[in-house]
Amino acid sequence: MHIEQKIIEQITKALKKLFSLEINLEKITLQPTRKEFEGDFTLVVFPFVKAARKSPEETAKIIGEYLKDNVDEISAFNVIKGFLNLSLSAPTWLGFLAEASEQNNYGTFDVGNDNPVVIEYSSPNTNKPLHLGHIRNNLLGYSLAQIMQAAGNNVKKVNLVNDRGIHICKSMLSWMKWGQDETPEKSGKKGDKLVGDYYVRFETELKKEALALQETHNYDDDTARNEAPLMQEARKLLRKWEARDEKTVAVWEMMNQWVYDGFDATYKRMGVDFDKIYHESETYLLGKDIVLEGLKKGIFFKKEDGSVWVDLADQGLDQKLLLRGDGTSVYMTQDIGTAQLRYDDYKASQMIYVVGNEQNYHFDVLKKVLAKLEKPFSENLFHLSYGMVELPQGKMKSREGTVVDADELMEEMYATAKTTTETLGKVDGFSDEEKQQLFETIGLGALKYYILKVDPKKNMMFNPEESIDFNGNTGPFIQYTHARICSILRKADEKGMAAQQFNSDNVTLSNKERLLLRSLYSFPGVIKQAADELSPAQIANYVYDLAKEFNQFYHDHSVLNEENKDISLFRLGLSRLTARIINTGMGLLGINVPERM
């Protein structure tokens, strides 16, 4: 029900009739009335004062009188300075409730047949397990995909696994030197953890060699690392891999499979998935071909050492390496190939990369390089640049093994949810299996909500204890509100009230009921806005506000013990739609909501 659209159409008619003012519909905006004022929607009349040749207050009053007389949906108005506050009639709000309640997917839009929006997220390296930074990446990407689809877009979720390059060769070389044929089965370790341990071992040994070189040759840190025998060996291993040396490739395939098995288990618990997984080892060759083609055309240039570069000085940037002198690829090479491959696969209308803000420059360069190559999709690339996640104890470092492991964090969230929930006595009467499911739902819900409620562009501090709180702006608070409503609905079913209809003539609306209806009505607009701004935080904060609104309504009004049966049934319908929208909204964040707590 597009109530605002109907009112806006009537406003244009009013302006024409009252002031001979022709104005486009798009130039008129209605905003929700601020809570401290009476009304549902507010029109700012200052733009019309000149044509009306009256004061803002008088202009608003004239428009208000016209709308009240000519628009059935408007029952009253009030004027505060140049702001016209319009109140909708009770039948209008009750009609909205009835119409929305009949829609299983109220708030979401049908998916069109347009070319898909391709969203890349996760993008892990196969030399280490997923960590807290990856959690924010995965949760943002998955949630954004759900929101974009709910807003009517055809969405494809893709992952680019960085499975080749010098960092992968470091963990391979480390295992070849010190592994003694250790496997995940023999060690009892998850495969990605085992490989990550060897990456840390490489860096530990490299640091020792670099320090020795600094002492004997007076090298600076970078030179010492580059000249260290271990780093030279790793580079040699990379060249052997690119030459498809049989033994090297066999080790690479084996260790990568260990990591993939580990990733799959983490993704499953995190509740994220992909429509397609690309591998850098498959895309970098296409990237090399495109770079060499650009070199032939004079778009790129070659230096004396044989390396290939692009000069972006004419666009305010510097020269950028595209191929090393020994012919090996860099990240930019494979990103060029991946972008081409995705366009070939999907003819995407938009390609969104969910990647941390430390890569802003990289994606700026990628767009400019693709534009120089005259690729038709260069304008459709968008980098969703998100801030870093820090912990109270500071930043994480993969090399030093000081990252917060994703699996361990999820396990910690489960344990914290268990302790908190049991302490509050919210699992009385639950079976062991039901308890475990609830702890998982609350723990992961707390983690996801705490991360997604923050604007993606901002850096954030993650505090596990703070995230699991049944009061305040948290996932468990919203989950508990949903469970509370479900409890009301179950009791109504037991009383045989579920199928009964109310007589709207016998229902008057209180201020709290109006505010709750207004929140429910705004849900489709919030989805569209979150999709436009690529911000799951819009959904998170909307659902929190809705849960708060419901609790304030429920504090003041009884649902099942109300003496007037029609009002009781109306409040039951209001509660049911609220639960459904909380469920849908949290689902867009990848969060489950329990029916009992």
Short mmCIF file of N, CA and C in Angstrom, two decimals, residues 173-313:
data_model
loop_
_atom_site.label_atom_id
_atom_site.label_comp_id
_atom_site.label_asym_id
_atom_site.label_seq_id
_atom_site.Cartn_x
_atom_site.Cartn_y
_atom_site.Cartn_z
N LEU A 173 56.64 -24.28 1.32
CA LEU A 173 58.06 -24.51 1.56
C LEU A 173 58.30 -24.90 3.02
N SER A 174 57.59 -24.25 3.91
CA SER A 174 57.72 -24.54 5.34
C SER A 174 57.33 -25.99 5.63
N TRP A 175 56.22 -26.42 5.03
CA TRP A 175 55.79 -27.82 5.23
C TRP A 175 56.80 -28.80 4.63
N MET A 176 57.32 -28.46 3.43
CA MET A 176 58.28 -29.33 2.76
C MET A 176 59.58 -29.46 3.57
N LYS A 177 59.95 -28.39 4.27
CA LYS A 177 61.19 -28.40 5.05
C LYS A 177 61.01 -29.07 6.41
N TRP A 178 59.89 -28.75 7.09
CA TRP A 178 59.76 -29.16 8.49
C TRP A 178 58.52 -30.02 8.78
N GLY A 179 57.76 -30.34 7.74
CA GLY A 179 56.48 -31.00 7.96
C GLY A 179 56.56 -32.47 8.34
N GLN A 180 57.59 -33.16 7.86
CA GLN A 180 57.72 -34.60 8.12
C GLN A 180 56.42 -35.35 7.83
N ASP A 181 55.84 -34.99 6.67
CA ASP A 181 54.61 -35.65 6.19
C ASP A 181 53.42 -35.50 7.15
N GLU A 182 53.40 -34.45 7.92
CA GLU A 182 52.25 -34.21 8.81
C GLU A 182 51.01 -33.90 7.98
N THR A 183 49.87 -34.44 8.38
CA THR A 183 48.59 -34.20 7.69
C THR A 183 47.55 -33.81 8.75
N PRO A 184 46.40 -33.28 8.31
CA PRO A 184 45.34 -32.98 9.27
C PRO A 184 44.90 -34.22 10.05
N GLU A 185 44.85 -35.37 9.37
CA GLU A 185 44.43 -36.61 10.03
C GLU A 185 45.43 -37.02 11.12
N LYS A 186 46.72 -36.94 10.79
CA LYS A 186 47.76 -37.34 11.74
C LYS A 186 47.82 -36.39 12.94
N SER A 187 47.64 -35.09 12.66
CA SER A 187 47.81 -34.10 13.73
C SER A 187 46.52 -33.85 14.51
N GLY A 188 45.38 -34.25 13.90
CA GLY A 188 44.10 -33.96 14.54
C GLY A 188 43.72 -32.49 14.42
N LYS A 189 44.43 -31.75 13.56
CA LYS A 189 44.13 -30.32 13.37
C LYS A 189 43.26 -30.13 12.13
N LYS A 190 42.45 -29.10 12.17
CA LYS A 190 41.70 -28.69 10.99
C LYS A 190 42.71 -28.26 9.92
N GLY A 191 42.46 -28.63 8.65
CA GLY A 191 43.45 -28.42 7.59
C GLY A 191 43.93 -27.00 7.44
N ASP A 192 43.01 -26.02 7.52
CA ASP A 192 43.43 -24.62 7.35
C ASP A 192 44.31 -24.16 8.52
N LYS A 193 44.07 -24.74 9.71
CA LYS A 193 44.89 -24.38 10.88
C LYS A 193 46.31 -24.94 10.71
N LEU A 194 46.39 -26.17 10.21
CA LEU A 194 47.69 -26.81 10.03
C LEU A 194 48.54 -26.00 9.06
N VAL A 195 47.95 -25.63 7.92
CA VAL A 195 48.69 -24.85 6.91
C VAL A 195 49.07 -23.48 7.48
N GLY A 196 48.16 -22.88 8.24
CA GLY A 196 48.45 -21.59 8.85
C GLY A 196 49.62 -21.65 9.81
N ASP A 197 49.74 -22.77 10.54
CA ASP A 197 50.87 -22.95 11.45
C ASP A 197 52.20 -22.95 10.70
N TYR A 198 52.19 -23.57 9.50
CA TYR A 198 53.43 -23.62 8.72
C TYR A 198 53.77 -22.24 8.13
N TYR A 199 52.75 -21.43 7.86
CA TYR A 199 52.99 -20.06 7.39
C TYR A 199 53.68 -19.25 8.51
N VAL A 200 53.18 -19.39 9.72
CA VAL A 200 53.78 -18.70 10.86
C VAL A 200 55.22 -19.21 11.08
N ARG A 201 55.41 -20.53 10.93
CA ARG A 201 56.76 -21.11 11.09
C ARG A 201 57.73 -20.50 10.07
N PHE A 202 57.28 -20.36 8.82
CA PHE A 202 58.12 -19.75 7.79
C PHE A 202 58.56 -18.35 8.23
N GLU A 203 57.59 -17.54 8.68
CA GLU A 203 57.91 -16.16 9.06
C GLU A 203 58.86 -16.12 10.26
N THR A 204 58.70 -17.05 11.18
CA THR A 204 59.59 -17.12 12.35
C THR A 204 61.03 -17.41 11.91
N GLU A 205 61.16 -18.40 11.02
CA GLU A 205 62.50 -18.77 10.53
C GLU A 205 63.10 -17.66 9.66
N LEU A 206 62.25 -17.01 8.86
CA LEU A 206 62.71 -15.93 7.99
C LEU A 206 63.24 -14.76 8.83
N LYS A 207 62.53 -14.49 9.91
CA LYS A 207 62.94 -13.38 10.79
C LYS A 207 64.34 -13.64 11.35
N LYS A 208 64.60 -14.90 11.72
CA LYS A 208 65.93 -15.27 12.24
C LYS A 208 67.01 -15.01 11.17
N GLU A 209 66.74 -15.46 9.93
CA GLU A 209 67.72 -15.28 8.84
C GLU A 209 67.93 -13.80 8.54
N ALA A 210 66.83 -13.03 8.55
CA ALA A 210 66.93 -11.59 8.25
C ALA A 210 67.75 -10.87 9.31
N LEU A 211 67.55 -11.23 10.58
CA LEU A 211 68.32 -10.60 11.66
C LEU A 211 69.82 -10.90 11.51
N ALA A 212 70.12 -12.14 11.13
CA ALA A 212 71.52 -12.53 10.93
C ALA A 212 72.15 -11.70 9.81
N LEU A 213 71.40 -11.49 8.72
CA LEU A 213 71.91 -10.70 7.58
C LEU A 213 72.08 -9.23 7.97
N GLN A 214 71.18 -8.73 8.79
CA GLN A 214 71.30 -7.33 9.22
C GLN A 214 72.58 -7.12 10.03
N GLU A 215 72.91 -8.13 10.83
CA GLU A 215 74.11 -8.02 11.66
C GLU A 215 75.39 -8.15 10.83
N THR A 216 75.39 -9.05 9.84
CA THR A 216 76.62 -9.31 9.06
C THR A 216 76.80 -8.37 7.88
N HIS A 217 75.67 -7.90 7.28
CA HIS A 217 75.78 -7.09 6.07
C HIS A 217 75.26 -5.66 6.25
N ASN A 218 74.79 -5.35 7.45
CA ASN A 218 74.25 -4.00 7.72
C ASN A 218 73.06 -3.66 6.81
N TYR A 219 72.25 -4.66 6.46
CA TYR A 219 71.07 -4.44 5.62
C TYR A 219 69.95 -3.80 6.44
N ASP A 220 69.04 -3.05 5.76
CA ASP A 220 67.81 -2.64 6.45
C ASP A 220 66.86 -3.85 6.46
N ASP A 221 65.74 -3.72 7.15
CA ASP A 221 64.84 -4.86 7.37
C ASP A 221 64.31 -5.44 6.05
N ASP A 222 63.84 -4.57 5.13
CA ASP A 222 63.26 -5.05 3.87
C ASP A 222 64.30 -5.78 3.03
N THR A 223 65.49 -5.19 2.93
CA THR A 223 66.56 -5.81 2.13
C THR A 223 66.94 -7.16 2.72
N ALA A 224 67.06 -7.20 4.05
CA ALA A 224 67.44 -8.45 4.73
C ALA A 224 66.40 -9.55 4.47
N ARG A 225 65.12 -9.20 4.53
CA ARG A 225 64.06 -10.19 4.27
C ARG A 225 64.14 -10.70 2.82
N ASN A 226 64.35 -9.77 1.89
CA ASN A 226 64.38 -10.14 0.48
C ASN A 226 65.60 -10.98 0.11
N GLU A 227 66.73 -10.72 0.79
CA GLU A 227 67.97 -11.43 0.47
C GLU A 227 68.14 -12.74 1.25
N ALA A 228 67.29 -12.96 2.24
CA ALA A 228 67.41 -14.17 3.07
C ALA A 228 67.25 -15.42 2.21
N PRO A 229 68.04 -16.47 2.47
CA PRO A 229 67.97 -17.71 1.68
C PRO A 229 66.55 -18.30 1.63
N LEU A 230 65.83 -18.22 2.73
CA LEU A 230 64.48 -18.80 2.78
C LEU A 230 63.54 -18.10 1.79
N MET A 231 63.66 -16.76 1.72
CA MET A 231 62.82 -16.01 0.77
C MET A 231 63.22 -16.34 -0.67
N GLN A 232 64.50 -16.50 -0.89
CA GLN A 232 64.97 -16.87 -2.24
C GLN A 232 64.40 -18.24 -2.63
N GLU A 233 64.38 -19.16 -1.68
CA GLU A 233 63.82 -20.49 -1.94
C GLU A 233 62.32 -20.40 -2.27
N ALA A 234 61.61 -19.55 -1.53
CA ALA A 234 60.17 -19.40 -1.75
C ALA A 234 59.90 -18.85 -3.16
N ARG A 235 60.74 -17.89 -3.59
CA ARG A 235 60.57 -17.33 -4.94
C ARG A 235 60.86 -18.39 -6.01
N LYS A 236 61.86 -19.19 -5.74
CA LYS A 236 62.20 -20.28 -6.68
C LYS A 236 61.02 -21.26 -6.78
N LEU A 237 60.41 -21.54 -5.62
CA LEU A 237 59.26 -22.45 -5.59
C LEU A 237 58.09 -21.87 -6.39
N LEU A 238 57.89 -20.56 -6.31
CA LEU A 238 56.82 -19.91 -7.07
C LEU A 238 57.08 -20.06 -8.58
N ARG A 239 58.33 -19.87 -8.99
CA ARG A 239 58.65 -20.02 -10.42
C ARG A 239 58.42 -21.47 -10.87
N LYS A 240 58.76 -22.42 -10.01
CA LYS A 240 58.53 -23.84 -10.33
C LYS A 240 57.02 -24.11 -10.45
N TRP A 241 56.25 -23.50 -9.57
CA TRP A 241 54.80 -23.69 -9.64
C TRP A 241 54.26 -23.13 -10.96
N GLU A 242 54.69 -21.93 -11.31
CA GLU A 242 54.20 -21.31 -12.55
C GLU A 242 54.67 -22.10 -13.78
N ALA A 243 55.79 -22.83 -13.64
CA ALA A 243 56.27 -23.68 -14.74
C ALA A 243 55.58 -25.05 -14.69
N ARG A 244 54.65 -25.23 -13.74
CA ARG A 244 53.86 -26.46 -13.57
C ARG A 244 54.74 -27.67 -13.24
N ASP A 245 55.77 -27.44 -12.43
CA ASP A 245 56.60 -28.54 -11.95
C ASP A 245 55.71 -29.55 -11.22
N GLU A 246 55.83 -30.81 -11.61
CA GLU A 246 54.90 -31.85 -11.15
C GLU A 246 54.87 -32.00 -9.63
N LYS A 247 56.04 -32.10 -9.01
CA LYS A 247 56.11 -32.31 -7.56
C LYS A 247 55.56 -31.10 -6.81
N THR A 248 55.92 -29.91 -7.28
CA THR A 248 55.46 -28.67 -6.63
C THR A 248 53.94 -28.56 -6.70
N VAL A 249 53.38 -28.84 -7.87
CA VAL A 249 51.94 -28.75 -8.06
C VAL A 249 51.21 -29.78 -7.18
N ALA A 250 51.82 -30.97 -7.02
CA ALA A 250 51.19 -32.01 -6.19
C ALA A 250 51.09 -31.57 -4.73
N VAL A 251 52.16 -30.96 -4.22
CA VAL A 251 52.13 -30.45 -2.83
C VAL A 251 51.11 -29.33 -2.71
N TRP A 252 51.10 -28.44 -3.68
CA TRP A 252 50.16 -27.31 -3.71
C TRP A 252 48.71 -27.80 -3.68
N GLU A 253 48.39 -28.79 -4.52
CA GLU A 253 47.02 -29.31 -4.57
C GLU A 253 46.63 -29.98 -3.25
N MET A 254 47.55 -30.72 -2.68
CA MET A 254 47.27 -31.42 -1.43
C MET A 254 47.00 -30.42 -0.29
N MET A 255 47.88 -29.45 -0.15
CA MET A 255 47.74 -28.49 0.96
C MET A 255 46.52 -27.59 0.77
N ASN A 256 46.25 -27.21 -0.49
CA ASN A 256 45.05 -26.40 -0.75
C ASN A 256 43.78 -27.16 -0.38
N GLN A 257 43.74 -28.45 -0.67
CA GLN A 257 42.55 -29.24 -0.35
C GLN A 257 42.34 -29.29 1.17
N TRP A 258 43.44 -29.37 1.91
CA TRP A 258 43.32 -29.33 3.37
C TRP A 258 42.61 -28.04 3.80
N VAL A 259 43.05 -26.96 3.16
CA VAL A 259 42.51 -25.64 3.53
C VAL A 259 41.04 -25.52 3.10
N TYR A 260 40.71 -26.00 1.89
CA TYR A 260 39.32 -25.90 1.41
C TYR A 260 38.37 -26.65 2.35
N ASP A 261 38.80 -27.81 2.78
CA ASP A 261 37.96 -28.59 3.71
C ASP A 261 37.74 -27.82 5.01
N GLY A 262 38.79 -27.15 5.46
CA GLY A 262 38.68 -26.33 6.68
C GLY A 262 37.77 -25.14 6.47
N PHE A 263 37.94 -24.44 5.33
CA PHE A 263 37.08 -23.29 5.02
C PHE A 263 35.61 -23.69 4.97
N ASP A 264 35.33 -24.82 4.31
CA ASP A 264 33.93 -25.25 4.15
C ASP A 264 33.25 -25.42 5.51
N ALA A 265 33.98 -26.00 6.47
CA ALA A 265 33.40 -26.19 7.81
C ALA A 265 33.13 -24.84 8.47
N THR A 266 34.04 -23.88 8.29
CA THR A 266 33.86 -22.55 8.89
C THR A 266 32.69 -21.81 8.24
N TYR A 267 32.63 -21.86 6.91
CA TYR A 267 31.53 -21.19 6.20
C TYR A 267 30.18 -21.76 6.62
N LYS A 268 30.13 -23.09 6.78
CA LYS A 268 28.87 -23.73 7.13
C LYS A 268 28.39 -23.24 8.49
N ARG A 269 29.28 -23.19 9.46
CA ARG A 269 28.87 -22.74 10.79
C ARG A 269 28.51 -21.25 10.77
N MET A 270 29.24 -20.48 9.98
CA MET A 270 28.98 -19.04 9.89
C MET A 270 27.67 -18.75 9.16
N GLY A 271 27.21 -19.75 8.35
CA GLY A 271 25.95 -19.57 7.64
C GLY A 271 26.06 -18.76 6.37
N VAL A 272 27.22 -18.82 5.70
CA VAL A 272 27.38 -18.11 4.42
C VAL A 272 27.66 -19.11 3.31
N ASP A 273 27.30 -18.73 2.09
CA ASP A 273 27.55 -19.61 0.95
C ASP A 273 27.81 -18.78 -0.29
N PHE A 274 28.08 -19.47 -1.40
CA PHE A 274 28.44 -18.81 -2.66
C PHE A 274 27.78 -19.53 -3.82
N ASP A 275 27.48 -18.76 -4.87
CA ASP A 275 26.97 -19.38 -6.10
C ASP A 275 28.12 -19.89 -6.96
N LYS A 276 29.28 -19.25 -6.84
CA LYS A 276 30.42 -19.70 -7.64
C LYS A 276 31.71 -19.31 -6.92
N ILE A 277 32.70 -20.22 -6.98
CA ILE A 277 34.01 -19.94 -6.39
C ILE A 277 35.04 -19.88 -7.52
N TYR A 278 35.72 -18.74 -7.62
CA TYR A 278 36.82 -18.57 -8.57
C TYR A 278 38.13 -18.81 -7.82
N HIS A 279 39.14 -19.23 -8.58
CA HIS A 279 40.46 -19.46 -7.99
C HIS A 279 41.47 -18.61 -8.74
N GLU A 280 42.30 -17.93 -7.99
CA GLU A 280 43.32 -17.08 -8.62
C GLU A 280 44.20 -17.88 -9.57
N SER A 281 44.42 -19.15 -9.24
CA SER A 281 45.27 -20.00 -10.09
C SER A 281 44.66 -20.21 -11.47
N GLU A 282 43.35 -19.95 -11.58
CA GLU A 282 42.67 -20.10 -12.88
C GLU A 282 42.49 -18.77 -13.58
N THR A 283 42.54 -17.66 -12.83
CA THR A 283 42.24 -16.35 -13.44
C THR A 283 43.50 -15.57 -13.81
N TYR A 284 44.64 -15.90 -13.18
CA TYR A 284 45.82 -15.06 -13.40
C TYR A 284 46.36 -15.19 -14.82
N LEU A 285 46.17 -16.38 -15.44
CA LEU A 285 46.67 -16.57 -16.81
C LEU A 285 45.91 -15.69 -17.80
N LEU A 286 44.58 -15.60 -17.60
CA LEU A 286 43.78 -14.71 -18.44
C LEU A 286 44.26 -13.27 -18.23
N GLY A 287 44.54 -12.92 -16.96
CA GLY A 287 45.05 -11.58 -16.66
C GLY A 287 46.37 -11.30 -17.37
N LYS A 288 47.26 -12.31 -17.39
CA LYS A 288 48.55 -12.15 -18.08
C LYS A 288 48.34 -11.91 -19.57
N ASP A 289 47.41 -12.69 -20.16
CA ASP A 289 47.12 -12.53 -21.60
C ASP A 289 46.62 -11.13 -21.90
N ILE A 290 45.71 -10.62 -21.04
CA ILE A 290 45.16 -9.28 -21.27
C ILE A 290 46.25 -8.21 -21.13
N VAL A 291 47.14 -8.39 -20.13
CA VAL A 291 48.24 -7.44 -19.94
C VAL A 291 49.17 -7.45 -21.15
N LEU A 292 49.52 -8.64 -21.64
CA LEU A 292 50.42 -8.73 -22.80
C LEU A 292 49.77 -8.15 -24.06
N GLU A 293 48.45 -8.32 -24.15
CA GLU A 293 47.71 -7.72 -25.28
C GLU A 293 47.77 -6.19 -25.18
N GLY A 294 47.61 -5.67 -23.94
CA GLY A 294 47.72 -4.22 -23.72
C GLY A 294 49.11 -3.71 -24.03
N LEU A 295 50.12 -4.53 -23.75
CA LEU A 295 51.51 -4.16 -24.06
C LEU A 295 51.70 -4.02 -25.57
N LYS A 296 51.14 -4.99 -26.32
CA LYS A 296 51.23 -4.95 -27.80
C LYS A 296 50.60 -3.69 -28.36
N LYS A 297 49.49 -3.28 -27.75
CA LYS A 297 48.75 -2.11 -28.24
C LYS A 297 49.36 -0.78 -27.77
N GLY A 298 50.41 -0.88 -26.93
CA GLY A 298 51.05 0.35 -26.46
C GLY A 298 50.34 0.99 -25.27
N ILE A 299 49.38 0.28 -24.69
CA ILE A 299 48.67 0.81 -23.51
C ILE A 299 49.58 0.71 -22.29
N PHE A 300 50.40 -0.36 -22.25
CA PHE A 300 51.35 -0.56 -21.17
C PHE A 300 52.76 -0.46 -21.73
N PHE A 301 53.76 -0.47 -20.83
CA PHE A 301 55.15 -0.40 -21.31
C PHE A 301 56.02 -1.37 -20.51
N LYS A 302 57.17 -1.71 -21.11
CA LYS A 302 58.08 -2.67 -20.49
C LYS A 302 59.35 -1.94 -20.04
N LYS A 303 59.82 -2.31 -18.83
CA LYS A 303 61.08 -1.74 -18.33
C LYS A 303 62.24 -2.65 -18.72
N GLU A 304 63.46 -2.18 -18.44
CA GLU A 304 64.66 -2.91 -18.86
C GLU A 304 64.73 -4.32 -18.29
N ASP A 305 64.18 -4.51 -17.08
CA ASP A 305 64.26 -5.84 -16.46
C ASP A 305 63.17 -6.78 -16.98
N GLY A 306 62.39 -6.31 -17.97
CA GLY A 306 61.34 -7.15 -18.56
C GLY A 306 59.99 -7.03 -17.88
N SER A 307 59.91 -6.27 -16.78
CA SER A 307 58.62 -6.10 -16.09
C SER A 307 57.69 -5.19 -16.89
N VAL A 308 56.38 -5.42 -16.76
CA VAL A 308 55.38 -4.66 -17.51
C VAL A 308 54.63 -3.73 -16.55
N TRP A 309 54.46 -2.47 -16.96
CA TRP A 309 53.88 -1.44 -16.11
C TRP A 309 52.79 -0.66 -16.85
N VAL A 310 51.95 0.01 -16.07
CA VAL A 310 51.00 0.97 -16.64
C VAL A 310 51.33 2.33 -16.02
N ASP A 311 51.28 3.37 -16.84
CA ASP A 311 51.55 4.73 -16.36
C ASP A 311 50.21 5.45 -16.18
N LEU A 312 49.88 5.77 -14.93
CA LEU A 312 48.61 6.44 -14.64
C LEU A 312 48.84 7.89 -14.19
N ALA A 313 49.98 8.44 -14.59
CA ALA A 313 50.31 9.82 -14.18
C ALA A 313 49.28 10.81 -14.71
#
